[in-house]
């Protein structure tokens, strides 16, 4: 066959055959078996050689052309093309929502990978079917899959994994898989994970700030029960655990309502940004003193919260992205709990 092309098709594999062609050609180029600028077989030649339909080979060549791995020369055929993607690590980065926090992880990851990789970002909006479709569409096309798992049930409750999503994750070779935010011991194989322990994190962070919290009479967690992008209920459990063990009077609200009955010596823990904004507006409107009359702790840090002096409990998004990049570049397969901080400012 032209250019000594070596295509191996595994009939028992669940990876689509056109994807196997794509991976074989890219692998041969990266290993130097197939030189840049060499002619490769025509669609008909490869179809006959591999005993595959012409449509399958045509689909593979179309993807290779889109990724600039090969070019077609009219009247002459197909040739391998000089492309940065061959010498780089190709990474599929799948997140659940386009929030500022998730994008900080992504940007930190991209910065950590630097010139050594090419990162393709995809978002599935906490939707199980979109998640499955994105994985199926891209399975076999990348060197690594960095995946954040957060889903919503039919009644808008948070779910870290479902049976169907676990099945899809099992299809990814474990030496190519890194899971962010969560870890699932039931997934077989040696894969990487940088996870948050949502229940323990909020418990430990509040414990760290307990001396300041003792000056308040009541702790109030504003936990959205039916958010479009639901939050882990482990946050709720960690809050209740802390209040129970340290005898704090506490309450859980769905949101910050208009014209709240703000009582002096209450401290609020907000998760959503809009609840934080509405609470600060009402504190200011009623001329209460933040950090004296009313306390506020916000979940997840931002530069604006730092500027405004808002106390936060937060995972370190930058570190999560950097750690994932390190695992990819060094081919590490570790389970690492991400850094979670209590950052005290003027709001408590």
CSV table of C-alpha atoms in Angstrom, one decimal:
chain,number,residue,atom,x,y,z
A,1,UNK,CA,0.0,0.0,0.0
A,2,UNK,CA,1.2,3.6,-0.7
A,3,UNK,CA,3.6,5.1,1.8
A,4,UNK,CA,3.6,1.8,3.7
A,5,UNK,CA,0.4,2.8,5.5
A,6,UNK,CA,-0.4,0.4,8.3
A,7,UNK,CA,-4.1,0.4,9.2
A,8,UNK,CA,-5.3,-1.9,11.9
A,9,UNK,CA,-9.0,-2.4,12.3
A,10,UNK,CA,-10.2,-4.0,15.5
A,11,UNK,CA,-13.6,-5.6,14.6
A,12,UNK,CA,-14.5,-6.2,18.3
A,13,UNK,CA,-13.8,-2.6,19.4
A,14,UNK,CA,-16.6,-0.2,20.1
A,15,UNK,CA,-14.6,2.6,18.6
A,16,UNK,CA,-16.1,3.5,15.2
A,17,UNK,CA,-14.0,2.1,12.3
A,18,UNK,CA,-13.5,5.5,10.7
A,19,UNK,CA,-12.1,6.7,14.1
A,20,UNK,CA,-9.7,3.8,14.1
A,21,UNK,CA,-8.5,4.8,10.6
A,22,UNK,CA,-7.9,8.4,11.9
A,23,UNK,CA,-6.0,7.2,15.0
A,24,UNK,CA,-3.9,4.8,12.9
A,25,UNK,CA,-2.8,7.5,10.4
A,26,UNK,CA,-2.0,10.1,13.1
A,27,UNK,CA,-0.1,7.4,15.2
A,28,UNK,CA,2.0,6.5,12.1
A,29,UNK,CA,2.9,10.1,11.5
A,30,UNK,CA,3.7,10.9,15.1
A,31,UNK,CA,6.0,7.8,15.3
A,32,UNK,CA,7.7,8.7,12.1
A,33,UNK,CA,6.4,5.7,10.2
A,34,UNK,CA,4.6,7.9,7.8
A,35,UNK,CA,6.5,11.0,6.6
A,36,UNK,CA,5.1,14.4,6.0
A,37,UNK,CA,4.2,15.0,2.3
A,38,UNK,CA,3.9,11.3,1.4
A,39,UNK,CA,1.0,10.0,-0.6
A,40,UNK,CA,-1.5,7.8,1.1
A,41,UNK,CA,-4.0,5.4,-0.5
A,42,UNK,CA,-7.1,6.7,-2.3
A,43,UNK,CA,-10.5,6.2,-0.7
A,44,UNK,CA,-11.2,3.2,-3.0
A,45,UNK,CA,-7.8,1.6,-2.3
A,46,UNK,CA,-8.1,1.8,1.4
A,47,UNK,CA,-11.7,0.7,1.3
A,48,UNK,CA,-10.6,-2.5,-0.6
A,49,UNK,CA,-7.5,-3.1,1.5
A,50,UNK,CA,-9.3,-2.9,4.8
A,51,UNK,CA,-12.6,-4.4,3.6
A,52,UNK,CA,-14.5,-1.4,4.7
A,53,UNK,CA,-17.3,0.6,3.0
A,54,UNK,CA,-16.2,3.6,0.9
A,55,UNK,CA,-18.4,5.8,3.2
A,56,UNK,CA,-16.4,4.8,6.2
A,57,UNK,CA,-13.0,5.6,4.6
A,58,UNK,CA,-14.4,8.9,3.2
A,59,UNK,CA,-15.6,9.9,6.7
A,60,UNK,CA,-12.2,9.2,8.1
A,61,UNK,CA,-10.4,11.2,5.4
A,62,UNK,CA,-12.9,14.1,5.9
A,63,UNK,CA,-12.0,14.3,9.6
A,64,UNK,CA,-8.3,14.1,8.8
A,65,UNK,CA,-8.6,16.9,6.3
A,66,UNK,CA,-10.6,19.0,8.8
A,67,UNK,CA,-7.8,18.5,11.4
A,68,UNK,CA,-5.3,19.4,8.7
A,69,UNK,CA,-3.5,16.1,9.0
A,70,UNK,CA,-3.9,15.3,5.3
A,71,UNK,CA,-4.6,17.4,2.2
A,72,UNK,CA,-6.1,16.4,-1.2
A,73,UNK,CA,-4.5,17.5,-4.4
A,74,UNK,CA,-6.8,17.5,-7.4
A,75,UNK,CA,-6.0,14.8,-9.9
A,76,UNK,CA,-3.2,13.4,-7.7
A,77,UNK,CA,-4.7,12.1,-4.5
A,78,UNK,CA,-4.2,12.5,-0.7
A,79,UNK,CA,-1.0,13.5,1.1
A,80,UNK,CA,0.1,13.9,4.7
A,81,UNK,CA,0.4,17.5,5.6
A,82,UNK,CA,2.7,19.3,8.0
A,83,UNK,CA,0.6,20.1,11.1
A,84,UNK,CA,1.3,21.1,14.6
A,85,UNK,CA,-1.4,18.7,15.8
A,86,UNK,CA,0.8,15.7,15.0
A,87,UNK,CA,3.6,16.7,17.4
A,88,UNK,CA,1.2,18.0,20.1
A,89,UNK,CA,-0.9,16.2,22.6
A,90,UNK,CA,-4.6,16.4,21.6
A,91,UNK,CA,-6.9,16.9,24.5
A,92,UNK,CA,-10.7,16.8,24.8
A,93,UNK,CA,-11.8,19.0,27.7
A,94,UNK,CA,-15.5,18.5,28.6
A,95,UNK,CA,-17.2,20.7,31.3
A,96,UNK,CA,-20.8,20.9,32.6
A,97,UNK,CA,-21.4,24.7,32.3
A,98,UNK,CA,-19.7,27.9,31.0
A,99,UNK,CA,-19.4,29.6,34.4
A,100,UNK,CA,-16.5,31.9,35.3
A,101,UNK,CA,-15.3,29.2,37.8
A,102,UNK,CA,-15.2,26.4,35.2
A,103,UNK,CA,-13.5,28.7,32.7
A,104,UNK,CA,-10.8,29.6,35.2
A,105,UNK,CA,-10.0,25.8,35.5
A,106,UNK,CA,-10.0,25.5,31.7
A,107,UNK,CA,-7.8,28.6,31.2
A,108,UNK,CA,-5.4,27.4,33.9
A,109,UNK,CA,-5.2,24.0,32.2
A,110,UNK,CA,-4.5,25.5,28.8
A,111,UNK,CA,-1.8,27.7,30.3
A,112,UNK,CA,-0.3,24.6,32.0
A,113,UNK,CA,-0.3,22.6,28.8
A,114,UNK,CA,1.3,25.5,26.9
A,115,UNK,CA,2.7,24.8,23.5
A,116,UNK,CA,2.8,21.1,24.1
A,117,UNK,CA,-0.9,20.4,23.4
A,118,UNK,CA,-4.0,21.4,21.6
A,119,UNK,CA,-7.1,21.6,23.7
A,120,UNK,CA,-10.7,21.2,22.4
A,121,UNK,CA,-13.4,22.6,24.7
A,122,UNK,CA,-16.9,21.2,24.8
A,123,UNK,CA,-19.8,22.0,27.2
A,124,UNK,CA,-22.8,19.7,28.0
A,125,UNK,CA,-24.9,22.0,30.3
A,126,UNK,CA,-25.4,19.3,33.0
A,127,UNK,CA,-27.4,17.3,30.4
A,128,UNK,CA,-26.8,13.6,30.4
A,129,UNK,CA,-27.7,13.1,26.8
A,130,UNK,CA,-25.5,15.9,25.6
A,131,UNK,CA,-22.7,14.5,27.6
A,132,UNK,CA,-23.1,11.0,26.1
A,133,UNK,CA,-23.4,12.4,22.6
A,134,UNK,CA,-20.2,14.5,23.0
A,135,UNK,CA,-18.2,11.5,24.2
A,136,UNK,CA,-19.5,9.2,21.5
A,137,UNK,CA,-18.8,11.7,18.8
A,138,UNK,CA,-15.2,12.3,20.0
A,139,UNK,CA,-14.2,8.8,21.3
A,140,UNK,CA,-11.0,7.7,19.7
A,141,UNK,CA,-10.0,11.1,18.3
A,142,UNK,CA,-7.9,12.4,21.3
A,143,UNK,CA,-4.9,11.5,23.3
A,144,UNK,CA,-6.5,12.6,26.6
A,145,UNK,CA,-10.0,13.2,27.9
A,146,UNK,CA,-10.3,15.7,30.8
A,147,UNK,CA,-13.9,15.5,32.0
A,148,UNK,CA,-15.9,17.2,34.7
A,149,UNK,CA,-19.0,15.3,35.8
A,150,UNK,CA,-22.1,17.2,37.1
A,151,UNK,CA,-25.6,16.3,36.0
A,152,UNK,CA,-29.2,17.2,36.8
A,153,UNK,CA,-32.0,14.8,37.5
A,154,UNK,CA,-35.5,15.1,36.3
A,155,UNK,CA,-36.4,17.0,39.5
A,156,UNK,CA,-33.4,19.3,39.0
A,157,UNK,CA,-31.2,17.7,41.8
A,158,UNK,CA,-27.5,17.3,41.4
A,159,UNK,CA,-26.0,14.0,40.4
A,160,UNK,CA,-22.3,13.4,40.0
A,161,UNK,CA,-22.7,10.3,37.9
A,162,UNK,CA,-25.5,8.2,36.3
A,163,UNK,CA,-25.4,4.6,35.1
A,164,UNK,CA,-25.4,5.7,31.5
A,165,UNK,CA,-22.6,8.2,31.9
A,166,UNK,CA,-20.5,5.7,33.8
A,167,UNK,CA,-20.9,3.3,30.9
A,168,UNK,CA,-19.6,6.0,28.5
A,169,UNK,CA,-16.6,6.8,30.8
A,170,UNK,CA,-15.8,3.1,30.9
A,171,UNK,CA,-15.3,3.2,27.1
A,172,UNK,CA,-12.4,5.6,27.4
A,173,UNK,CA,-9.0,4.0,27.8
A,174,UNK,CA,-8.1,4.7,31.4
A,175,UNK,CA,-4.6,5.9,30.6
A,176,UNK,CA,-6.3,8.7,28.6
A,177,UNK,CA,-8.9,9.7,31.3
A,178,UNK,CA,-8.7,12.5,33.9
A,179,UNK,CA,-11.8,13.3,35.9
A,180,UNK,CA,-12.3,16.7,37.5
A,181,UNK,CA,-14.3,17.7,40.6
A,182,UNK,CA,-15.4,14.1,41.4
A,183,UNK,CA,-14.0,10.7,41.7
A,184,UNK,CA,-15.8,7.4,41.3
A,185,UNK,CA,-14.0,4.4,42.8
A,186,UNK,CA,-16.3,2.0,40.8
A,187,UNK,CA,-14.7,3.1,37.5
A,188,UNK,CA,-12.3,0.2,36.7
A,189,UNK,CA,-8.7,0.9,35.8
A,190,UNK,CA,-6.0,3.3,36.7
A,191,UNK,CA,-7.1,6.8,35.7
A,192,UNK,CA,-6.4,10.3,37.0
A,193,UNK,CA,-8.7,12.4,39.2
A,194,UNK,CA,-8.5,15.8,40.8
A,195,UNK,CA,-11.6,16.0,43.1
A,196,UNK,CA,-13.4,18.0,45.6
A,197,UNK,CA,-14.8,16.5,48.8
A,198,UNK,CA,-17.8,18.8,48.9
A,199,UNK,CA,-19.2,17.7,52.3
A,200,UNK,CA,-15.8,17.7,54.1
A,201,UNK,CA,-14.6,20.9,52.4
A,202,UNK,CA,-17.4,23.1,53.7
A,203,UNK,CA,-17.3,21.5,57.1
A,204,UNK,CA,-13.5,22.0,57.4
A,205,UNK,CA,-13.7,25.6,56.1
A,206,UNK,CA,-16.4,26.6,58.5
A,207,UNK,CA,-14.5,25.0,61.3
A,208,UNK,CA,-11.4,27.1,60.4
A,209,UNK,CA,-13.5,30.2,60.7
A,210,UNK,CA,-15.4,29.1,63.9
A,211,UNK,CA,-14.0,31.8,66.2
A,212,UNK,CA,-15.5,34.6,64.0
A,213,UNK,CA,-18.7,32.6,63.6
A,214,UNK,CA,-19.2,32.3,67.3
A,215,UNK,CA,-20.1,36.0,67.5
A,216,UNK,CA,-23.2,35.3,65.4
A,217,UNK,CA,-26.5,33.8,66.7
A,218,UNK,CA,-27.5,32.0,63.5
A,219,UNK,CA,-25.9,30.5,60.4
A,220,UNK,CA,-28.0,30.6,57.2
A,221,UNK,CA,-27.1,28.7,54.1
A,222,UNK,CA,-28.6,29.9,50.9
A,223,UNK,CA,-28.8,26.7,48.9
A,224,UNK,CA,-30.7,26.8,45.6
A,225,UNK,CA,-32.9,23.6,45.6
A,226,UNK,CA,-34.0,23.9,42.0
A,227,UNK,CA,-31.2,25.6,40.1
A,228,UNK,CA,-30.8,25.3,36.3
A,229,UNK,CA,-27.3,24.0,37.2
A,230,UNK,CA,-27.8,22.2,40.5
A,231,UNK,CA,-25.1,22.1,43.2
A,232,UNK,CA,-23.9,19.0,45.0
A,233,UNK,CA,-26.1,18.1,48.0
A,234,UNK,CA,-23.0,17.2,49.8
A,235,UNK,CA,-22.5,20.9,50.4
A,236,UNK,CA,-25.8,20.9,52.3
A,237,UNK,CA,-24.8,17.9,54.3
A,238,UNK,CA,-21.5,19.4,55.3
A,239,UNK,CA,-23.2,22.6,56.5
A,240,UNK,CA,-25.7,20.6,58.6
A,241,UNK,CA,-23.0,18.4,60.0
A,242,UNK,CA,-21.0,21.5,61.1
A,243,UNK,CA,-23.9,23.2,62.7
A,244,UNK,CA,-25.0,20.1,64.5
A,245,UNK,CA,-21.6,19.3,65.9
A,246,UNK,CA,-20.9,22.8,67.1
A,247,UNK,CA,-24.4,23.6,68.3
A,248,UNK,CA,-25.1,26.5,65.9
A,249,UNK,CA,-28.7,27.6,65.3
A,250,UNK,CA,-29.1,27.3,61.5
A,251,UNK,CA,-31.5,27.6,58.6
A,252,UNK,CA,-31.5,26.7,54.9
A,253,UNK,CA,-33.1,29.1,52.4
A,254,UNK,CA,-33.7,28.5,48.7
A,255,UNK,CA,-32.7,32.1,47.7
A,256,UNK,CA,-32.3,35.6,49.0
A,257,UNK,CA,-35.8,37.1,48.8
A,258,UNK,CA,-36.8,40.7,48.3
A,259,UNK,CA,-37.2,42.6,51.5
A,260,UNK,CA,-35.7,39.9,53.7
A,261,UNK,CA,-36.2,40.1,57.4
A,262,UNK,CA,-32.6,40.7,58.2
A,263,UNK,CA,-31.8,40.2,61.8
A,264,UNK,CA,-28.6,41.4,63.5
A,265,UNK,CA,-26.1,38.8,64.3
A,266,UNK,CA,-27.0,36.5,61.5
A,267,UNK,CA,-24.3,35.2,59.1
A,268,UNK,CA,-25.3,34.1,55.5
A,269,UNK,CA,-23.5,31.6,53.3
A,270,UNK,CA,-24.4,32.2,49.7
A,271,UNK,CA,-23.6,29.9,46.7
A,272,UNK,CA,-25.0,31.8,43.7
A,273,UNK,CA,-23.7,35.1,42.7
A,274,UNK,CA,-27.1,36.8,42.4
A,275,UNK,CA,-28.0,35.8,45.9
A,276,UNK,CA,-24.8,37.5,47.1
A,277,UNK,CA,-25.6,40.7,45.1
A,278,UNK,CA,-29.2,40.8,46.4
A,279,UNK,CA,-28.0,40.3,50.0
A,280,UNK,CA,-25.4,43.0,49.9
A,281,UNK,CA,-27.9,45.4,48.3
A,282,UNK,CA,-30.3,44.8,51.2
A,283,UNK,CA,-27.7,45.2,53.8
A,284,UNK,CA,-26.6,48.5,52.3
A,285,UNK,CA,-30.2,49.7,51.9
A,286,UNK,CA,-31.0,49.1,55.6
A,287,UNK,CA,-27.7,50.7,56.6
A,288,UNK,CA,-26.5,47.6,58.4
A,289,UNK,CA,-22.8,47.1,59.0
A,290,UNK,CA,-21.3,44.2,57.0
A,291,UNK,CA,-19.1,42.1,59.3
A,292,UNK,CA,-20.7,43.5,62.4
A,293,UNK,CA,-24.5,43.4,62.1
A,294,UNK,CA,-24.7,40.9,59.3
A,295,UNK,CA,-22.0,38.4,58.3
A,296,UNK,CA,-21.6,37.1,54.7
A,297,UNK,CA,-19.5,34.1,53.5
A,298,UNK,CA,-19.6,33.4,49.8
A,299,UNK,CA,-18.9,30.0,48.1
A,300,UNK,CA,-16.1,30.2,45.5
A,301,UNK,CA,-13.7,33.1,45.3
A,302,UNK,CA,-13.4,35.7,42.5
A,303,UNK,CA,-11.3,38.8,42.1
A,304,UNK,CA,-14.4,41.0,42.7
A,305,UNK,CA,-15.1,39.3,46.0
A,306,UNK,CA,-11.6,40.0,47.1
A,307,UNK,CA,-11.9,43.6,46.1
A,308,UNK,CA,-15.2,44.0,48.0
A,309,UNK,CA,-13.8,42.2,51.1
A,310,UNK,CA,-16.1,39.3,51.0
A,311,UNK,CA,-15.0,36.3,53.1
A,312,UNK,CA,-15.1,33.1,51.0
A,313,UNK,CA,-14.8,29.3,51.2
A,314,UNK,CA,-13.4,28.2,47.9
A,315,UNK,CA,-11.7,25.5,45.9
A,316,UNK,CA,-8.5,26.6,44.2
A,317,UNK,CA,-9.6,26.6,40.5
A,318,UNK,CA,-6.1,27.6,39.3
A,319,UNK,CA,-4.5,24.6,41.1
A,320,UNK,CA,-7.1,22.2,39.7
A,321,UNK,CA,-6.3,23.2,36.1
A,322,UNK,CA,-2.6,23.2,36.7
A,323,UNK,CA,-2.7,19.7,38.4
A,324,UNK,CA,-4.7,18.3,35.5
A,325,UNK,CA,-2.2,19.7,33.0
A,326,UNK,CA,0.7,18.2,35.0
A,327,UNK,CA,-0.9,14.8,34.9
A,328,UNK,CA,-1.3,15.0,31.2
A,329,UNK,CA,2.2,16.2,30.5
A,330,UNK,CA,3.8,13.7,32.9
A,331,UNK,CA,1.4,10.9,32.1
A,332,UNK,CA,0.4,10.6,35.8
A,333,UNK,CA,-2.5,8.5,37.1
A,334,UNK,CA,-3.2,9.8,40.6
A,335,UNK,CA,-6.2,10.6,42.7
A,336,UNK,CA,-5.6,14.1,44.2
A,337,UNK,CA,-7.9,16.1,46.5
A,338,UNK,CA,-7.9,19.7,45.3
A,339,UNK,CA,-7.0,22.5,47.6
A,340,UNK,CA,-10.0,24.1,49.5
A,341,UNK,CA,-9.6,27.3,51.4
A,342,UNK,CA,-11.2,29.5,54.0
A,343,UNK,CA,-10.2,33.1,53.2
A,344,UNK,CA,-11.2,35.6,55.8
A,345,UNK,CA,-12.0,39.2,54.9
A,346,UNK,CA,-14.1,42.0,56.3
A,347,UNK,CA,-17.6,40.5,55.8
A,348,UNK,CA,-17.5,38.4,59.0
